[in-house]
Amino acid sequence: MALSTGRVNGTARDRAAGADGARGRGRGKEPGRLRRTTARHWYAWAMVAPVILVTGLLVGWPLARGVYLSLTDATEANIGRTIGVNVIPSTYEFTWFDNYVTILTSGLFWEKLTWTVVWTVACVAFHYGLGLGLALLLNREVRFRSAYRLLLILPWAIPGFVSAFIWRYLYNSDFGVINAMLRAAGLGAVGWLDDPTTAKIAVIAVNVWMGVPFMMVAVLGGLQSIPGELYEAAEVDGATPWQRFRFITVPGLRTVSSTVVLLGTIWTFNMFPVIYLISGGGPGSSTEILVTYAFREAFTGVRNYSNSAAWGVIILLLLVVLAVVYRRSLRKQGEVW
């Protein structure tokens, strides 16, 4: 009887050990975290995949190609091309970081960077300031408010190159409407695009005119999301209009403001059409920003593709650093963005 009991116990222990081993093997073959996520959210991945593919082709490949060219001495003279049935091979060579060293040690880069920063700060400041003021006005109950909104949003709806051509005509020294109005008022005509100072003022004015509607719409949406009860309670407590603006409106717009300011900075930093189509970077190169100079390097004169690509990579790095620093400063202030 004891022998029989021992056999039964031994068999039970073997079965238990076998079950534990099977469970251990099952745990070892559990799908990884990526596989579990893909299996659970396969529909979302299927919807996102075409966007990722198109973005990779339209953005990733040109970016990789640009970084590659920036490490070479590729120009119009030594890059490969096909002329009829004749195939001319590329003869450019790797120079690694020579282009970057040449750019960063030249006074031209720092001159263009300084003007680009001034241009960006001035435009974004006017964008946000005027956009906030107009949004505050349109957030009130006034007659014809819808008509005002429509008229104020028109500059944003017009394509950028169309606006640039219109303003170039307005700034014309001989036939421009602005100078015609000055003459009618008994004042002398101004060569708006002939002097570096007036040309800079002119392109800033055009970019402000084009960018204010976006800021106005975004800030107006933020204003309408602030609960009206807060203003009513503050008014009951005797808060002045300035106090209501400072302690309710400004904190309520913080998330929207941080986003639109960052977007406006990136867009203005790379605002190619206004500079190129209105002043052409002139007179001379006084109004040329970083992105227009990079374009000029690649598509005018002896086309220096490697140098232009290096300028483009530097511009990208500057914007990435700006975005990272801006995001960290927002986190320190308690923003979750």
mmCIF file of C-alpha atoms in Angstrom:
data_model
loop_
_atom_site.group_PDB
_atom_site.id
_atom_site.type_symbol
_atom_site.label_atom_id
_atom_site.label_comp_id
_atom_site.label_asym_id
_atom_site.label_seq_id
_atom_site.Cartn_x
_atom_site.Cartn_y
_atom_site.Cartn_z
ATOM 1 C CA MET A 1 0.000 0.000 0.000
ATOM 2 C CA ALA A 2 2.833 2.316 0.773
ATOM 3 C CA LEU A 3 4.378 1.524 -2.579
ATOM 4 C CA SER A 4 1.147 2.364 -4.371
ATOM 5 C CA THR A 5 0.862 5.658 -2.533
ATOM 6 C CA GLY A 6 4.432 6.534 -3.448
ATOM 7 C CA ARG A 7 3.767 5.859 -7.087
ATOM 8 C CA VAL A 8 0.679 8.052 -7.037
ATOM 9 C CA ASN A 9 2.537 10.871 -5.306
ATOM 10 C CA GLY A 10 5.441 10.572 -7.731
ATOM 11 C CA THR A 11 3.111 10.697 -10.686
ATOM 12 C CA ALA A 12 1.402 13.806 -9.302
ATOM 13 C CA ARG A 13 4.748 15.487 -8.768
ATOM 14 C CA ASP A 14 5.787 14.668 -12.344
ATOM 15 C CA ARG A 15 2.583 16.108 -13.726
ATOM 16 C CA ALA A 16 2.997 19.262 -11.636
ATOM 17 C CA ALA A 17 6.585 19.645 -12.780
ATOM 18 C CA GLY A 18 5.511 19.144 -16.390
ATOM 19 C CA ALA A 19 2.793 21.793 -16.019
ATOM 20 C CA ASP A 20 5.272 24.257 -14.491
ATOM 21 C CA GLY A 21 7.684 23.618 -17.338
ATOM 22 C CA ALA A 22 4.958 24.165 -19.897
ATOM 23 C CA ARG A 23 3.986 27.423 -18.226
ATOM 24 C CA GLY A 24 7.641 28.478 -18.144
ATOM 25 C CA ARG A 25 8.009 27.716 -21.842
ATOM 26 C CA GLY A 26 4.776 29.626 -22.517
ATOM 27 C CA ARG A 27 6.108 32.638 -20.634
ATOM 28 C CA GLY A 28 9.304 32.499 -22.629
ATOM 29 C CA LYS A 29 7.333 32.635 -25.884
ATOM 30 C CA GLU A 30 5.039 35.492 -24.881
ATOM 31 C CA PRO A 31 4.812 38.154 -27.647
ATOM 32 C CA GLY A 32 6.928 41.240 -27.200
ATOM 33 C CA ARG A 33 5.626 44.673 -26.347
ATOM 34 C CA LEU A 34 5.758 45.889 -29.947
ATOM 35 C CA ARG A 35 3.905 42.810 -31.197
ATOM 36 C CA ARG A 36 1.199 43.169 -28.539
ATOM 37 C CA THR A 37 0.748 46.845 -29.402
ATOM 38 C CA THR A 38 0.571 46.089 -33.122
ATOM 39 C CA ALA A 39 -1.923 43.271 -32.597
ATOM 40 C CA ARG A 40 -4.128 45.401 -30.364
ATOM 41 C CA HIS A 41 -4.031 48.583 -32.463
ATOM 42 C CA TRP A 42 -3.609 47.085 -35.929
ATOM 43 C CA TYR A 43 -6.367 49.256 -37.406
ATOM 44 C CA ALA A 44 -4.709 52.470 -36.231
ATOM 45 C CA TRP A 45 -1.361 51.314 -37.609
ATOM 46 C CA ALA A 46 -3.014 50.482 -40.944
ATOM 47 C CA MET A 47 -4.483 53.998 -41.134
ATOM 48 C CA VAL A 48 -1.188 55.680 -40.189
ATOM 49 C CA ALA A 49 1.038 53.576 -42.456
ATOM 50 C CA PRO A 50 0.265 55.451 -45.713
ATOM 51 C CA VAL A 51 0.983 58.792 -44.012
ATOM 52 C CA ILE A 52 4.279 57.479 -42.652
ATOM 53 C CA LEU A 53 5.211 56.135 -46.083
ATOM 54 C CA VAL A 54 4.374 59.359 -47.933
ATOM 55 C CA THR A 55 6.115 61.483 -45.290
ATOM 56 C CA GLY A 56 9.185 59.278 -45.511
ATOM 57 C CA LEU A 57 9.304 59.660 -49.285
ATOM 58 C CA LEU A 58 8.555 63.373 -49.448
ATOM 59 C CA VAL A 59 10.489 64.497 -46.361
ATOM 60 C CA GLY A 60 12.798 61.738 -45.197
ATOM 61 C CA TRP A 61 14.503 61.018 -48.508
ATOM 62 C CA PRO A 62 15.181 64.670 -49.478
ATOM 63 C CA LEU A 63 16.447 65.320 -45.946
ATOM 64 C CA ALA A 64 18.813 62.356 -46.091
ATOM 65 C CA ARG A 65 19.972 63.419 -49.553
ATOM 66 C CA GLY A 66 20.561 66.963 -48.340
ATOM 67 C CA VAL A 67 22.636 65.804 -45.377
ATOM 68 C CA TYR A 68 24.659 63.597 -47.728
ATOM 69 C CA LEU A 69 25.338 66.439 -50.185
ATOM 70 C CA SER A 70 26.299 68.792 -47.349
ATOM 71 C CA LEU A 71 29.256 66.498 -46.621
ATOM 72 C CA THR A 72 30.586 66.725 -50.176
ATOM 73 C CA ASP A 73 31.848 69.391 -52.597
ATOM 74 C CA ALA A 74 29.024 68.856 -55.100
ATOM 75 C CA THR A 75 28.462 71.743 -57.515
ATOM 76 C CA GLU A 76 26.902 72.203 -60.916
ATOM 77 C CA ALA A 77 30.253 71.404 -62.505
ATOM 78 C CA ASN A 78 30.967 68.022 -60.898
ATOM 79 C CA ILE A 79 27.548 66.492 -60.244
ATOM 80 C CA GLY A 80 26.337 63.666 -62.483
ATOM 81 C CA ARG A 81 23.839 64.437 -65.232
ATOM 82 C CA THR A 82 22.463 63.109 -68.497
ATOM 83 C CA ILE A 83 22.650 65.170 -71.707
ATOM 84 C CA GLY A 84 20.825 63.403 -74.493
ATOM 85 C CA VAL A 85 22.360 59.954 -74.740
ATOM 86 C CA ASN A 86 25.513 61.019 -72.922
ATOM 87 C CA VAL A 87 25.773 60.163 -69.226
ATOM 88 C CA ILE A 88 28.288 62.271 -67.309
ATOM 89 C CA PRO A 89 29.245 60.615 -64.003
ATOM 90 C CA SER A 90 29.621 62.505 -60.747
ATOM 91 C CA THR A 91 33.123 63.517 -59.744
ATOM 92 C CA TYR A 92 32.444 65.240 -56.425
ATOM 93 C CA GLU A 93 34.162 63.966 -53.293
ATOM 94 C CA PHE A 94 33.508 63.834 -49.579
ATOM 95 C CA THR A 95 34.801 66.831 -47.671
ATOM 96 C CA TRP A 96 32.943 65.898 -44.485
ATOM 97 C CA PHE A 97 32.422 68.979 -42.309
ATOM 98 C CA ASP A 98 34.391 71.504 -44.373
ATOM 99 C CA ASN A 99 31.215 73.223 -45.616
ATOM 100 C CA TYR A 100 29.922 73.665 -42.072
ATOM 101 C CA VAL A 101 33.229 75.056 -40.841
ATOM 102 C CA THR A 102 33.392 77.495 -43.747
ATOM 103 C CA ILE A 103 29.836 78.729 -43.142
ATOM 104 C CA LEU A 104 30.057 79.047 -39.357
ATOM 105 C CA THR A 105 33.387 80.891 -39.484
ATOM 106 C CA SER A 106 32.219 83.406 -42.083
ATOM 107 C CA GLY A 107 30.856 86.807 -41.195
ATOM 108 C CA LEU A 108 28.152 86.357 -43.852
ATOM 109 C CA PHE A 109 26.388 83.627 -41.880
ATOM 110 C CA TRP A 110 26.238 85.657 -38.680
ATOM 111 C CA GLU A 111 25.046 88.707 -40.586
ATOM 112 C CA LYS A 112 22.203 86.716 -42.171
ATOM 113 C CA LEU A 113 21.400 85.012 -38.879
ATOM 114 C CA THR A 114 21.166 88.354 -37.062
ATOM 115 C CA TRP A 115 18.732 89.786 -39.604
ATOM 116 C CA THR A 116 16.735 86.533 -39.656
ATOM 117 C CA VAL A 117 16.347 86.667 -35.867
ATOM 118 C CA VAL A 118 15.325 90.347 -35.976
ATOM 119 C CA TRP A 119 12.881 89.617 -38.785
ATOM 120 C CA THR A 120 11.372 86.647 -36.906
ATOM 121 C CA VAL A 121 11.057 88.382 -33.534
ATOM 122 C CA ALA A 122 9.523 91.534 -35.038
ATOM 123 C CA CYS A 123 7.018 89.655 -37.180
ATOM 124 C CA VAL A 124 5.918 87.209 -34.468
ATOM 125 C CA ALA A 125 5.579 90.013 -31.911
ATOM 126 C CA PHE A 126 3.322 92.003 -34.247
ATOM 127 C CA HIS A 127 1.461 88.832 -35.255
ATOM 128 C CA TYR A 128 0.578 87.936 -31.707
ATOM 129 C CA GLY A 129 0.014 91.471 -30.413
ATOM 130 C CA LEU A 130 -2.316 92.529 -33.222
ATOM 131 C CA GLY A 131 -3.961 89.106 -33.353
ATOM 132 C CA LEU A 132 -4.692 89.233 -29.629
ATOM 133 C CA GLY A 133 -6.108 92.752 -29.883
ATOM 134 C CA LEU A 134 -8.389 91.885 -32.786
ATOM 135 C CA ALA A 135 -9.496 88.662 -31.084
ATOM 136 C CA LEU A 136 -10.457 90.585 -27.947
ATOM 137 C CA LEU A 137 -12.511 93.001 -30.044
ATOM 138 C CA LEU A 138 -14.253 90.260 -32.033
ATOM 139 C CA ASN A 139 -14.986 88.255 -28.887
ATOM 140 C CA ARG A 140 -17.467 90.944 -27.826
ATOM 141 C CA GLU A 141 -21.037 91.343 -28.963
ATOM 142 C CA VAL A 142 -20.753 93.967 -31.719
ATOM 143 C CA ARG A 143 -22.786 94.586 -34.839
ATOM 144 C CA PHE A 144 -21.589 92.980 -38.069
ATOM 145 C CA ARG A 145 -19.138 90.813 -36.131
ATOM 146 C CA SER A 146 -19.316 88.035 -38.742
ATOM 147 C CA ALA A 147 -18.535 90.507 -41.525
ATOM 148 C CA TYR A 148 -15.525 91.826 -39.628
ATOM 149 C CA ARG A 149 -14.232 88.289 -39.104
ATOM 150 C CA LEU A 150 -14.596 87.529 -42.799
ATOM 151 C CA LEU A 151 -12.758 90.684 -43.856
ATOM 152 C CA LEU A 152 -9.954 90.185 -41.358
ATOM 153 C CA ILE A 153 -9.357 86.589 -42.390
ATOM 154 C CA LEU A 154 -9.039 87.412 -46.109
ATOM 155 C CA PRO A 155 -5.252 88.075 -46.010
ATOM 156 C CA TRP A 156 -4.764 84.543 -44.695
ATOM 157 C CA ALA A 157 -7.034 83.047 -47.357
ATOM 158 C CA ILE A 158 -5.178 84.665 -50.266
ATOM 159 C CA PRO A 159 -2.216 82.563 -51.515
ATOM 160 C CA GLY A 160 1.118 83.917 -50.349
ATOM 161 C CA PHE A 161 2.585 84.523 -53.792
ATOM 162 C CA VAL A 162 -0.523 86.470 -54.856
ATOM 163 C CA SER A 163 -0.240 88.710 -51.799
ATOM 164 C CA ALA A 164 3.465 89.209 -52.476
ATOM 165 C CA PHE A 165 2.856 90.342 -56.068
ATOM 166 C CA ILE A 166 0.077 92.705 -54.972
ATOM 167 C CA TRP A 167 2.270 94.312 -52.327
ATOM 168 C CA ARG A 168 5.191 94.572 -54.726
ATOM 169 C CA TYR A 169 2.978 96.622 -57.003
ATOM 170 C CA LEU A 170 1.804 98.752 -54.071
ATOM 171 C CA TYR A 171 5.435 99.481 -53.179
ATOM 172 C CA ASN A 172 6.388 100.457 -56.741
ATOM 173 C CA SER A 173 8.276 103.771 -56.680
ATOM 174 C CA ASP A 174 6.650 105.205 -59.805
ATOM 175 C CA PHE A 175 3.205 103.636 -60.096
ATOM 176 C CA GLY A 176 2.545 102.238 -56.615
ATOM 177 C CA VAL A 177 -0.646 103.129 -54.791
ATOM 178 C CA ILE A 178 1.197 103.981 -51.571
ATOM 179 C CA ASN A 179 3.402 106.584 -53.237
ATOM 180 C CA ALA A 180 0.375 107.930 -55.143
ATOM 181 C CA MET A 181 -1.365 108.516 -51.808
ATOM 182 C CA LEU A 182 1.756 110.231 -50.446
ATOM 183 C CA ARG A 183 1.896 112.529 -53.474
ATOM 184 C CA ALA A 184 -1.792 113.329 -53.093
ATOM 185 C CA ALA A 185 -1.120 114.324 -49.492
ATOM 186 C CA GLY A 186 1.675 116.670 -50.618
ATOM 187 C CA LEU A 187 4.500 114.373 -49.497
ATOM 188 C CA GLY A 188 7.395 113.031 -51.513
ATOM 189 C CA ALA A 189 7.513 109.528 -52.937
ATOM 190 C CA VAL A 190 9.520 106.867 -51.093
ATOM 191 C CA GLY A 191 11.674 104.250 -52.749
ATOM 192 C CA TRP A 192 10.382 101.485 -50.497
ATOM 193 C CA LEU A 193 12.456 98.688 -51.988
ATOM 194 C CA ASP A 194 15.483 100.811 -52.934
ATOM 195 C CA ASP A 195 16.827 101.497 -49.443
ATOM 196 C CA PRO A 196 17.855 98.728 -46.998
ATOM 197 C CA THR A 197 15.973 100.240 -44.047
ATOM 198 C CA THR A 198 12.693 100.903 -45.860
ATOM 199 C CA ALA A 199 12.947 97.530 -47.628
ATOM 200 C CA LYS A 200 13.186 95.746 -44.274
ATOM 201 C CA ILE A 201 10.210 97.706 -42.938
ATOM 202 C CA ALA A 202 8.281 96.885 -46.120
ATOM 203 C CA VAL A 203 8.789 93.109 -45.971
ATOM 204 C CA ILE A 204 8.004 93.024 -42.237
ATOM 205 C CA ALA A 205 4.764 94.924 -42.887
ATOM 206 C CA VAL A 206 3.710 92.459 -45.588
ATOM 207 C CA ASN A 207 4.461 89.416 -43.448
ATOM 208 C CA VAL A 208 2.565 90.936 -40.515
ATOM 209 C CA TRP A 209 -0.422 91.608 -42.786
ATOM 210 C CA MET A 210 -0.372 87.968 -43.931
ATOM 211 C CA GLY A 211 0.171 86.401 -40.508
ATOM 212 C CA VAL A 212 -2.160 88.336 -38.201
ATOM 213 C CA PRO A 213 -5.367 86.526 -39.322
ATOM 214 C CA PHE A 214 -4.020 83.121 -38.237
ATOM 215 C CA MET A 215 -3.106 84.449 -34.814
ATOM 216 C CA MET A 216 -6.455 86.189 -34.526
ATOM 217 C CA VAL A 217 -8.433 83.014 -35.312
ATOM 218 C CA ALA A 218 -6.349 80.844 -32.985
ATOM 219 C CA VAL A 219 -6.517 83.300 -30.072
ATOM 220 C CA LEU A 220 -10.227 83.885 -30.649
ATOM 221 C CA GLY A 221 -10.815 80.158 -30.306
ATOM 222 C CA GLY A 222 -8.845 80.203 -27.067
ATOM 223 C CA LEU A 223 -10.871 83.130 -25.739
ATOM 224 C CA GLN A 224 -14.143 81.376 -26.455
ATOM 225 C CA SER A 225 -12.977 78.319 -24.529
ATOM 226 C CA ILE A 226 -12.520 80.325 -21.302
ATOM 227 C CA PRO A 227 -15.621 79.895 -19.094
ATOM 228 C CA GLY A 228 -17.669 83.089 -18.882
ATOM 229 C CA GLU A 229 -18.431 82.373 -15.224
ATOM 230 C CA LEU A 230 -14.864 83.307 -14.333
ATOM 231 C CA TYR A 231 -15.304 86.819 -15.729
ATOM 232 C CA GLU A 232 -18.693 87.191 -14.026
ATOM 233 C CA ALA A 233 -17.275 86.123 -10.655
ATOM 234 C CA ALA A 234 -14.294 88.448 -11.044
ATOM 235 C CA GLU A 235 -16.560 91.349 -11.966
ATOM 236 C CA VAL A 236 -18.719 90.685 -8.908
ATOM 237 C CA ASP A 237 -15.594 90.718 -6.764
ATOM 238 C CA GLY A 238 -14.736 94.157 -8.123
ATOM 239 C CA ALA A 239 -11.878 93.205 -10.477
ATOM 240 C CA THR A 240 -10.958 95.872 -13.026
ATOM 241 C CA PRO A 241 -10.815 95.058 -16.776
ATOM 242 C CA TRP A 242 -7.007 94.969 -16.591
ATOM 243 C CA GLN A 243 -7.109 92.539 -13.653
ATOM 244 C CA ARG A 244 -9.583 90.296 -15.476
ATOM 245 C CA PHE A 245 -7.303 90.321 -18.514
ATOM 246 C CA ARG A 246 -4.179 89.638 -16.466
ATOM 247 C CA PHE A 247 -5.481 86.938 -14.135
ATOM 248 C CA ILE A 248 -8.099 85.222 -16.322
ATOM 249 C CA THR A 249 -7.466 85.876 -20.022
ATOM 250 C CA VAL A 250 -3.694 85.524 -20.070
ATOM 251 C CA PRO A 251 -3.579 82.237 -18.067
ATOM 252 C CA GLY A 252 -6.519 80.894 -20.071
ATOM 253 C CA LEU A 253 -4.702 81.558 -23.343
ATOM 254 C CA ARG A 254 -1.351 80.174 -22.219
ATOM 255 C CA THR A 255 -1.675 76.814 -23.975
ATOM 256 C CA VAL A 256 -2.959 78.300 -27.228
ATOM 257 C CA SER A 257 -0.424 81.113 -27.135
ATOM 258 C CA SER A 258 2.541 78.817 -26.618
ATOM 259 C CA THR A 259 1.532 76.689 -29.603
ATOM 260 C CA VAL A 260 0.824 79.500 -32.060
ATOM 261 C CA VAL A 261 3.945 81.421 -31.092
ATOM 262 C CA LEU A 262 6.119 78.380 -31.772
ATOM 263 C CA LEU A 263 4.376 77.712 -35.101
ATOM 264 C CA GLY A 264 4.600 81.371 -36.059
ATOM 265 C CA THR A 265 8.302 81.425 -35.236
ATOM 266 C CA ILE A 266 9.033 78.381 -37.398
ATOM 267 C CA TRP A 267 6.950 79.677 -40.312
ATOM 268 C CA THR A 268 8.422 83.174 -40.164
ATOM 269 C CA PHE A 269 11.980 81.898 -39.823
ATOM 270 C CA ASN A 270 11.468 80.051 -43.122
ATOM 271 C CA MET A 271 9.212 82.627 -44.824
ATOM 272 C CA PHE A 272 10.621 82.365 -48.317
ATOM 273 C CA PRO A 273 7.883 83.896 -50.572
ATOM 274 C CA VAL A 274 7.686 87.328 -48.937
ATOM 275 C CA ILE A 275 11.420 88.022 -49.105
ATOM 276 C CA TYR A 276 12.035 86.444 -52.486
ATOM 277 C CA LEU A 277 9.011 87.804 -54.361
ATOM 278 C CA ILE A 278 8.878 91.329 -52.910
ATOM 279 C CA SER A 279 12.461 92.454 -52.423
ATOM 280 C CA GLY A 280 14.397 89.571 -53.983
ATOM 281 C CA GLY A 281 16.702 89.805 -50.992
ATOM 282 C CA GLY A 282 17.696 93.322 -52.008
ATOM 283 C CA PRO A 283 18.740 95.956 -52.257
ATOM 284 C CA GLY A 284 21.963 94.041 -52.521
ATOM 285 C CA SER A 285 21.395 91.286 -50.016
ATOM 286 C CA SER A 286 20.188 93.438 -47.120
ATOM 287 C CA THR A 287 16.802 91.703 -46.680
ATOM 288 C CA GLU A 288 17.984 88.183 -47.419
ATOM 289 C CA ILE A 289 17.304 85.675 -44.643
ATOM 290 C CA LEU A 290 18.944 82.290 -44.194
ATOM 291 C CA VAL A 291 16.486 80.314 -46.289
ATOM 292 C CA THR A 292 16.574 82.690 -49.263
ATOM 293 C CA TYR A 293 20.367 82.677 -49.233
ATOM 294 C CA ALA A 294 20.380 78.863 -49.225
ATOM 295 C CA PHE A 295 18.070 78.966 -52.250
ATOM 296 C CA ARG A 296 20.335 81.444 -54.013
ATOM 297 C CA GLU A 297 23.344 79.192 -53.461
ATOM 298 C CA ALA A 298 21.574 76.252 -55.104
ATOM 299 C CA PHE A 299 19.756 77.912 -57.998
ATOM 300 C CA THR A 300 21.625 81.048 -59.070
ATOM 301 C CA GLY A 301 25.051 81.560 -60.615
ATOM 302 C CA VAL A 302 27.351 78.562 -60.298
ATOM 303 C CA ARG A 303 25.058 76.262 -58.368
ATOM 304 C CA ASN A 304 26.757 75.141 -55.195
ATOM 305 C CA TYR A 305 24.559 72.258 -54.085
ATOM 306 C CA SER A 306 26.743 71.133 -51.206
ATOM 307 C CA ASN A 307 26.977 74.590 -49.663
ATOM 308 C CA SER A 308 23.240 75.137 -50.047
ATOM 309 C CA ALA A 309 22.543 71.773 -48.411
ATOM 310 C CA ALA A 310 24.823 72.694 -45.506
ATOM 311 C CA TRP A 311 22.913 75.960 -45.039
ATOM 312 C CA GLY A 312 19.672 73.979 -45.028
ATOM 313 C CA VAL A 313 20.910 71.526 -42.410
ATOM 314 C CA ILE A 314 22.091 74.395 -40.189
ATOM 315 C CA ILE A 315 18.658 76.053 -40.487
ATOM 316 C CA LEU A 316 16.982 72.779 -39.502
ATOM 317 C CA LEU A 317 19.264 72.347 -36.499
ATOM 318 C CA LEU A 318 18.599 75.914 -35.353
ATOM 319 C CA LEU A 319 14.845 75.326 -35.457
ATOM 320 C CA VAL A 320 15.137 71.981 -33.661
ATOM 321 C CA VAL A 321 17.191 73.583 -30.887
ATOM 322 C CA LEU A 322 14.673 76.424 -30.658
ATOM 323 C CA ALA A 323 11.743 73.996 -30.391
ATOM 324 C CA VAL A 324 13.480 71.876 -27.716
ATOM 325 C CA VAL A 325 14.441 74.903 -25.593
ATOM 326 C CA TYR A 326 10.958 76.375 -25.960
ATOM 327 C CA ARG A 327 9.309 73.112 -24.945
ATOM 328 C CA ARG A 328 11.527 72.735 -21.886
ATOM 329 C CA SER A 329 10.770 76.284 -20.786
ATOM 330 C CA LEU A 330 7.052 75.528 -21.049
ATOM 331 C CA ARG A 331 7.463 72.393 -18.954
ATOM 332 C CA LYS A 332 9.211 74.368 -16.269
ATOM 333 C CA GLN A 333 6.213 76.697 -16.194
ATOM 334 C CA GLY A 334 3.881 73.738 -15.693
ATOM 335 C CA GLU A 335 2.667 73.323 -19.262
ATOM 336 C CA VAL A 336 2.119 69.741 -20.420
ATOM 337 C CA TRP A 337 2.607 70.527 -24.105
#
